[in-house]
Structures are given as C-alpha cells and as structure tokens.
Amino acid sequence: MPMTRRLLGAALLALALAGCGGRESGAPPAPSTPAGPPMLNDVSVAEVLAAITKAKLPAVNPRDATAAKCPAAGCVEATDTDTVSILKFPSTGRAEVYAAAMPDMLQAEDIVVIFAPTLTDEQKSAYRRVVKGAVAGR
C-alpha cells in the first residue's frame, strides 16, 4: 500500500507542476524588442573633433561632409578637415566594413578616422589616443 500512495502522490505532483507551466491566460505579454541595434556610444563627430582640437592636434578647415560621403559610405555623419576625416556609423559592424577598405585609418567602435597622407606616425598615434579616449568617454 505505501508504494501505491507514493506513486499516486508523484502522479499528482507531476500533474500539478505541468498545469502551472503551460498557462497562457493572464500571463504578462512578452517584452517587445528594440526597434534597432543598441547604441554603443552617443559620441558625435563634433565631439571627436572637439577632443582633437582640445588636444592641440591639427584639424584645420573643418567642413561637414555628411551629404557628400554618407550616402555611399553608409555613415550617419561625417566631417573633413585638412588632416583627418571623421565618420560616424550606425553600428560597429558597418564601421568595420568601411574601415576595411581604407588604407590609413583608425576605427574606434562606430567611429572611423581617416588620416591625411601628410601626417607622421607620431601624429597618428596622438590622434589614436585622443579619439579612443573620446569614444570611451574619457
């Protein structure tokens, strides 16, 4: 008899647990997914340019290049100077694709900086430090 009670108890427990797991009515709705990919950072091209000029690195003659570059490049914003071009992309992946085709550049998350051929390796290193710091929020 004790064996029958244990089996009956186990069967009732299994039914109770099964009933709890499959309930649909009254369940809260599933959370909605975001409309687009998560934003890595909110650093703008203007903020990167400001960090460059604050570090006293050359960035002469800045001009908005968004309309000229972004339709083909896939960026969301772009600025050219006589020494660097700064582009912001909607995602790191898109920045990586663009950067892969550029011979002399820096990619930091969704920002790509293209160096003018006149810059020295030492100057490029200085730009790299400043841009990486700006993107990281330092």
Coordinates of C-alpha atoms in Angstrom, one line a residue:
M1 CA 0.0 0.0 0.0
P2 CA 2.7 2.6 0.8
M3 CA 4.1 2.1 -2.7
T4 CA 0.7 2.9 -4.3
R5 CA 0.4 6.1 -2.2
R6 CA 3.9 7.2 -3.3
L7 CA 3.1 6.6 -7.0
L8 CA -0.3 8.4 -6.6
G9 CA 1.5 11.3 -4.8
A10 CA 4.1 11.5 -7.6
A11 CA 1.5 11.4 -10.3
L12 CA -0.5 14.2 -8.6
L13 CA 2.6 16.3 -8.2
A14 CA 3.6 15.8 -11.8
L15 CA 0.1 16.9 -12.9
A16 CA 0.2 20.0 -10.7
L17 CA 3.6 21.1 -12.0
A18 CA 2.6 20.5 -15.6
G19 CA -0.5 22.6 -15.1
C20 CA 1.5 25.6 -13.8
G21 CA 4.0 25.7 -16.6
G22 CA 1.7 25.9 -19.6
R23 CA -0.7 28.6 -18.6
E24 CA -1.4 31.3 -21.2
S25 CA -4.3 33.3 -20.0
G26 CA -3.4 36.0 -17.5
A27 CA 0.3 35.8 -18.4
P28 CA 2.1 39.1 -18.9
P29 CA 2.8 40.0 -22.5
A30 CA 6.3 39.2 -23.8
P31 CA 8.6 42.2 -23.7
S32 CA 9.0 44.0 -27.0
T33 CA 12.3 44.0 -28.9
P34 CA 14.0 47.3 -29.5
A35 CA 13.5 48.9 -32.9
G36 CA 17.2 48.8 -33.9
P37 CA 20.6 47.7 -32.7
P38 CA 21.7 49.1 -29.3
M39 CA 23.7 52.3 -29.4
L40 CA 27.3 51.7 -28.3
N41 CA 28.0 55.3 -27.6
D42 CA 26.5 58.7 -28.2
V43 CA 29.7 60.4 -29.2
S44 CA 29.2 62.7 -32.2
V45 CA 31.6 63.6 -34.9
A46 CA 31.6 67.2 -33.5
E47 CA 32.7 65.8 -30.0
V48 CA 35.5 63.8 -31.6
L49 CA 36.6 66.9 -33.5
A50 CA 36.4 68.9 -30.2
A51 CA 38.6 66.4 -28.4
I52 CA 41.2 66.6 -31.2
T53 CA 41.3 70.4 -31.2
K54 CA 41.4 70.4 -27.3
A55 CA 44.5 68.1 -27.5
K56 CA 46.0 70.8 -29.8
L57 CA 46.2 68.3 -32.8
P58 CA 45.8 69.8 -36.2
A59 CA 42.2 69.8 -37.5
V60 CA 42.2 72.9 -39.8
N61 CA 39.4 73.8 -42.1
P62 CA 36.6 71.6 -40.7
R63 CA 33.7 71.1 -43.1
D64 CA 30.5 69.0 -43.0
A65 CA 30.9 66.1 -45.4
T66 CA 27.8 64.2 -44.4
A67 CA 25.9 64.8 -47.7
A68 CA 29.0 64.1 -49.8
K69 CA 30.2 60.9 -48.1
C70 CA 27.5 59.2 -46.1
P71 CA 25.2 58.1 -48.9
A72 CA 28.0 55.9 -50.4
A73 CA 29.8 55.1 -47.1
G74 CA 26.7 54.2 -45.1
C75 CA 27.7 56.7 -42.3
V76 CA 25.3 58.9 -40.4
E77 CA 27.6 61.9 -40.1
A78 CA 30.9 63.0 -41.4
T79 CA 33.4 65.9 -41.1
D80 CA 36.5 66.5 -43.2
T81 CA 39.5 68.6 -42.1
D82 CA 42.8 69.1 -43.8
T83 CA 44.4 66.4 -41.7
V84 CA 41.6 63.9 -40.8
S85 CA 38.2 62.8 -41.9
I86 CA 35.8 61.7 -39.1
L87 CA 32.8 59.4 -39.9
K88 CA 30.2 58.0 -37.5
F89 CA 28.3 54.9 -38.5
P90 CA 25.1 53.4 -37.2
S91 CA 26.9 50.3 -35.9
T92 CA 30.4 49.0 -35.3
G93 CA 29.9 46.3 -38.0
R94 CA 29.1 49.0 -40.6
A95 CA 32.2 50.9 -39.4
E96 CA 34.3 47.8 -39.8
V97 CA 33.2 47.2 -43.3
Y98 CA 34.0 50.8 -44.3
A99 CA 37.3 50.8 -42.4
A100 CA 38.5 47.6 -44.1
A101 CA 38.6 49.5 -47.4
M102 CA 40.7 52.4 -46.1
P103 CA 44.5 52.2 -46.1
D104 CA 45.3 54.6 -43.3
M105 CA 42.7 54.9 -40.7
L106 CA 41.6 54.2 -37.1
Q107 CA 38.3 52.6 -36.2
A108 CA 37.0 53.0 -32.6
E109 CA 33.6 51.3 -32.2
D110 CA 31.3 53.1 -34.6
I111 CA 33.8 56.0 -35.4
V112 CA 36.3 55.9 -38.3
V113 CA 39.1 58.4 -38.6
I114 CA 41.0 58.6 -41.9
F115 CA 44.4 60.2 -41.8
A116 CA 45.8 62.5 -44.4
P117 CA 49.0 61.2 -46.1
T118 CA 51.0 64.2 -44.7
L119 CA 50.7 63.0 -41.0
T120 CA 53.6 61.3 -39.4
D121 CA 53.4 58.1 -37.4
E122 CA 53.9 60.1 -34.2
Q123 CA 50.9 62.4 -35.1
K124 CA 48.7 59.4 -36.0
S125 CA 49.5 57.8 -32.6
A126 CA 48.5 61.1 -30.9
Y127 CA 45.2 61.2 -32.8
R128 CA 44.6 57.5 -32.0
R129 CA 44.9 58.2 -28.2
V130 CA 42.6 61.2 -28.4
V131 CA 39.9 59.5 -30.5
K132 CA 39.9 56.3 -28.4
G133 CA 39.6 58.5 -25.3
A134 CA 36.7 60.5 -26.8
V135 CA 34.8 57.4 -27.8
A136 CA 35.4 55.7 -24.4
G137 CA 34.1 58.8 -22.7
R138 CA 37.4 60.0 -21.1

